[in-house]
Amino acid sequence: MSKTIRISSALAAVILLSGAASFAQSGEAVYKAKCQSCHGAQGVPNPGIAKAMGVKPASDPSVKSLSEAQMITDTTNGKGKMPAFKGKLSDAEIKASVDYFRTFAK
Ligand code: HEC
């Protein structure tokens, strides 16, 4: 009996967690899922990607000088080898992930 209860509460926890994950829209979550592979966990791309794709660190002066609005436009429409995220992410998700990326510029 107690074993059944333990198993079902474990199952409930898994269901709750997966539900929470699919609703998570924090900038950090979006960034980790959609941006980190190119831009790196801390806004610094790994050297291979940096070279192959032309990704610069978030702290690079040429990146830091961009406004939030400009970065949102770049992410929405794509830039260089970065794909456009229009239609793949909501406007709110793009803004949130850009804001998260901008925290690495400081
Ligand atoms: C497939 C690799 C890739 C992914 C995934 C990617 N980017 Fe980029 N991103 C790039 C590259 C390459 C550039 C540089 C483009 C250029 O200047 O030619 C760039 C540029 C940018 C810029 C402009 C600043 C700069 O470095 O020139 C921002 C802002 C940005 N990315 C944000 C994001 C966000 C936010 C996401 C996730 C929603 C994301 N990127 C996902 C490759 C990627």
PDB file of N, CA and C and ligand atoms in Angstrom, residues 30-31 34-35 37-39 53-56 63 66 71 74-75 79-83 85 89 94 97-98 101, ligand 1:
ATOM      1  N   VAL A  30      14.753  29.624 -22.313  1.00  0.00           N
ATOM      2  CA  VAL A  30      14.760  29.745 -23.777  1.00  0.00           C
ATOM      3  C   VAL A  30      16.207  29.795 -24.264  1.00  0.00           C
ATOM      4  N   TYR A  31      17.025  30.575 -23.586  1.00  0.00           N
ATOM      5  CA  TYR A  31      18.432  30.716 -23.981  1.00  0.00           C
ATOM      6  C   TYR A  31      19.124  29.357 -23.974  1.00  0.00           C
ATOM      7  N   LYS A  34      17.711  27.231 -26.914  1.00  0.00           N
ATOM      8  CA  LYS A  34      17.775  27.684 -28.308  1.00  0.00           C
ATOM      9  C   LYS A  34      19.014  28.488 -28.678  1.00  0.00           C
ATOM     10  N   CYS A  35      19.735  28.991 -27.724  1.00  0.00           N
ATOM     11  CA  CYS A  35      20.823  29.928 -28.042  1.00  0.00           C
ATOM     12  C   CYS A  35      22.186  29.431 -27.577  1.00  0.00           C
ATOM     13  N   SER A  37      23.761  26.684 -27.644  1.00  0.00           N
ATOM     14  CA  SER A  37      24.600  25.828 -28.494  1.00  0.00           C
ATOM     15  C   SER A  37      25.559  26.673 -29.323  1.00  0.00           C
ATOM     16  N   CYS A  38      25.160  27.851 -29.712  1.00  0.00           N
ATOM     17  CA  CYS A  38      26.062  28.731 -30.465  1.00  0.00           C
ATOM     18  C   CYS A  38      26.714  29.800 -29.586  1.00  0.00           C
ATOM     19  N   HIS A  39      25.943  30.358 -28.664  1.00  0.00           N
ATOM     20  CA  HIS A  39      26.457  31.506 -27.904  1.00  0.00           C
ATOM     21  C   HIS A  39      27.145  31.125 -26.593  1.00  0.00           C
ATOM     22  N   MET A  53      31.360  30.063 -37.236  1.00  0.00           N
ATOM     23  CA  MET A  53      30.108  30.785 -37.469  1.00  0.00           C
ATOM     24  C   MET A  53      30.261  32.297 -37.359  1.00  0.00           C
ATOM     25  N   GLY A  54      31.353  32.736 -36.745  1.00  0.00           N
ATOM     26  CA  GLY A  54      31.501  34.174 -36.536  1.00  0.00           C
ATOM     27  C   GLY A  54      30.681  34.697 -35.370  1.00  0.00           C
ATOM     28  N   VAL A  55      30.561  33.859 -34.312  1.00  0.00           N
ATOM     29  CA  VAL A  55      29.843  34.308 -33.113  1.00  0.00           C
ATOM     30  C   VAL A  55      30.826  35.033 -32.200  1.00  0.00           C
ATOM     31  N   LYS A  56      30.440  36.191 -31.733  1.00  0.00           N
ATOM     32  CA  LYS A  56      31.303  36.938 -30.820  1.00  0.00           C
ATOM     33  C   LYS A  56      30.766  36.839 -29.392  1.00  0.00           C
ATOM     34  N   VAL A  63      29.282  43.911 -29.772  1.00  0.00           N
ATOM     35  CA  VAL A  63      28.007  43.301 -29.375  1.00  0.00           C
ATOM     36  C   VAL A  63      27.376  44.138 -28.268  1.00  0.00           C
ATOM     37  N   LEU A  66      25.247  47.185 -29.067  1.00  0.00           N
ATOM     38  CA  LEU A  66      23.923  47.054 -29.689  1.00  0.00           C
ATOM     39  C   LEU A  66      22.830  47.310 -28.651  1.00  0.00           C
ATOM     40  N   MET A  71      19.105  43.992 -30.937  1.00  0.00           N
ATOM     41  CA  MET A  71      19.331  42.556 -30.714  1.00  0.00           C
ATOM     42  C   MET A  71      18.061  41.754 -30.943  1.00  0.00           C
ATOM     43  N   ASP A  74      17.749  41.443 -34.643  1.00  0.00           N
ATOM     44  CA  ASP A  74      18.713  40.461 -35.161  1.00  0.00           C
ATOM     45  C   ASP A  74      18.240  39.035 -34.886  1.00  0.00           C
ATOM     46  N   THR A  75      17.730  38.807 -33.685  1.00  0.00           N
ATOM     47  CA  THR A  75      17.303  37.454 -33.308  1.00  0.00           C
ATOM     48  C   THR A  75      16.020  37.075 -34.048  1.00  0.00           C
ATOM     49  N   LYS A  79      20.814  36.865 -38.388  1.00  0.00           N
ATOM     50  CA  LYS A  79      21.957  37.742 -38.656  1.00  0.00           C
ATOM     51  C   LYS A  79      23.128  36.864 -39.050  1.00  0.00           C
ATOM     52  N   GLY A  80      23.765  37.133 -40.174  1.00  0.00           N
ATOM     53  CA  GLY A  80      24.881  36.307 -40.609  1.00  0.00           C
ATOM     54  C   GLY A  80      24.467  34.846 -40.644  1.00  0.00           C
ATOM     55  N   LYS A  81      25.178  34.010 -39.908  1.00  0.00           N
ATOM     56  CA  LYS A  81      24.863  32.575 -39.898  1.00  0.00           C
ATOM     57  C   LYS A  81      23.847  32.206 -38.829  1.00  0.00           C
ATOM     58  N   MET A  82      23.338  33.189 -38.096  1.00  0.00           N
ATOM     59  CA  MET A  82      22.299  32.873 -37.106  1.00  0.00           C
ATOM     60  C   MET A  82      20.947  32.790 -37.815  1.00  0.00           C
ATOM     61  N   PRO A  83      20.217  31.695 -37.560  1.00  0.00           N
ATOM     62  CA  PRO A  83      18.902  31.578 -38.203  1.00  0.00           C
ATOM     63  C   PRO A  83      17.919  32.585 -37.612  1.00  0.00           C
ATOM     64  N   PHE A  85      14.564  33.581 -35.789  1.00  0.00           N
ATOM     65  CA  PHE A  85      13.729  32.878 -34.817  1.00  0.00           C
ATOM     66  C   PHE A  85      12.264  33.280 -34.933  1.00  0.00           C
ATOM     67  N   LEU A  89       9.989  31.135 -32.091  1.00  0.00           N
ATOM     68  CA  LEU A  89       9.816  31.599 -30.709  1.00  0.00           C
ATOM     69  C   LEU A  89       8.822  32.753 -30.749  1.00  0.00           C
ATOM     70  N   ILE A  94      11.660  35.715 -27.485  1.00  0.00           N
ATOM     71  CA  ILE A  94      12.838  36.334 -28.095  1.00  0.00           C
ATOM     72  C   ILE A  94      13.359  37.448 -27.185  1.00  0.00           C
ATOM     73  N   SER A  97      14.983  35.920 -24.049  1.00  0.00           N
ATOM     74  CA  SER A  97      16.284  35.284 -24.267  1.00  0.00           C
ATOM     75  C   SER A  97      17.344  36.342 -24.588  1.00  0.00           C
ATOM     76  N   VAL A  98      16.961  37.394 -25.305  1.00  0.00           N
ATOM     77  CA  VAL A  98      17.899  38.492 -25.574  1.00  0.00           C
ATOM     78  C   VAL A  98      18.293  39.161 -24.256  1.00  0.00           C
ATOM     79  N   PHE A 101      20.743  36.997 -22.564  1.00  0.00           N
ATOM     80  CA  PHE A 101      22.040  37.116 -23.251  1.00  0.00           C
ATOM     81  C   PHE A 101      22.742  38.422 -22.830  1.00  0.00           C
TER      82      PHE A 101
HETATM   83  C1  HEC B   1      23.133  28.373 -35.078  1.00  0.00           C
HETATM   84  C2  HEC B   1      23.885  29.232 -34.174  1.00  0.00           C
HETATM   85  C3  HEC B   1      23.126  30.318 -33.428  1.00  0.00           C
HETATM   86  C4  HEC B   1      22.037  30.174 -32.628  1.00  0.00           C
HETATM   87  C5  HEC B   1      21.273  28.902 -32.292  1.00  0.00           C
HETATM   88  C6  HEC B   1      21.753  31.496 -32.101  1.00  0.00           C
HETATM   89  N1  HEC B   1      22.650  32.405 -32.594  1.00  0.00           N
HETATM   90 FE1  HEC B   1      22.713  34.395 -32.170  1.00  0.00          FE
HETATM   91  N2  HEC B   1      24.210  34.634 -33.496  1.00  0.00           N
HETATM   92  C7  HEC B   1      24.832  33.628 -34.206  1.00  0.00           C
HETATM   93  C8  HEC B   1      25.834  34.203 -35.060  1.00  0.00           C
HETATM   94  C9  HEC B   1      26.702  33.438 -36.014  1.00  0.00           C
HETATM   95  C10 HEC B   1      25.806  35.601 -34.839  1.00  0.00           C
HETATM   96  C11 HEC B   1      26.700  36.667 -35.458  1.00  0.00           C
HETATM   97  C12 HEC B   1      26.121  37.127 -36.761  1.00  0.00           C
HETATM   98  C13 HEC B   1      27.033  38.066 -37.459  1.00  0.00           C
HETATM   99  O1  HEC B   1      27.390  39.096 -36.873  1.00  0.00           O
HETATM  100  O2  HEC B   1      27.396  37.748 -38.577  1.00  0.00           O
HETATM  101  C14 HEC B   1      24.764  35.825 -33.844  1.00  0.00           C
HETATM  102  C15 HEC B   1      24.431  37.080 -33.380  1.00  0.00           C
HETATM  103  C16 HEC B   1      23.517  37.328 -32.381  1.00  0.00           C
HETATM  104  C17 HEC B   1      23.182  38.626 -31.839  1.00  0.00           C
HETATM  105  C18 HEC B   1      23.722  39.963 -32.295  1.00  0.00           C
HETATM  106  C19 HEC B   1      24.960  40.312 -31.587  1.00  0.00           C
HETATM  107  C20 HEC B   1      26.132  39.721 -32.277  1.00  0.00           C
HETATM  108  O3  HEC B   1      26.797  38.869 -31.640  1.00  0.00           O
HETATM  109  O4  HEC B   1      26.384  40.053 -33.437  1.00  0.00           O
HETATM  110  C21 HEC B   1      22.281  38.422 -30.851  1.00  0.00           C
HETATM  111  C22 HEC B   1      21.648  39.464 -29.961  1.00  0.00           C
HETATM  112  C23 HEC B   1      22.011  37.014 -30.796  1.00  0.00           C
HETATM  113  N3  HEC B   1      22.770  36.368 -31.734  1.00  0.00           N
HETATM  114  C24 HEC B   1      21.131  36.431 -29.936  1.00  0.00           C
HETATM  115  C25 HEC B   1      20.710  35.114 -30.024  1.00  0.00           C
HETATM  116  C26 HEC B   1      19.627  34.575 -29.257  1.00  0.00           C
HETATM  117  C27 HEC B   1      18.828  35.356 -28.229  1.00  0.00           C
HETATM  118  C28 HEC B   1      19.486  33.280 -29.642  1.00  0.00           C
HETATM  119  C29 HEC B   1      18.442  32.277 -29.174  1.00  0.00           C
HETATM  120  C30 HEC B   1      17.054  32.670 -29.296  1.00  0.00           C
HETATM  121  C31 HEC B   1      20.518  33.000 -30.633  1.00  0.00           C
HETATM  122  N4  HEC B   1      21.229  34.143 -30.848  1.00  0.00           N
HETATM  123  C32 HEC B   1      20.722  31.771 -31.225  1.00  0.00           C
HETATM  124  C33 HEC B   1      24.546  32.277 -34.115  1.00  0.00           C
HETATM  125  C34 HEC B   1      23.491  31.722 -33.421  1.00  0.00           C
END
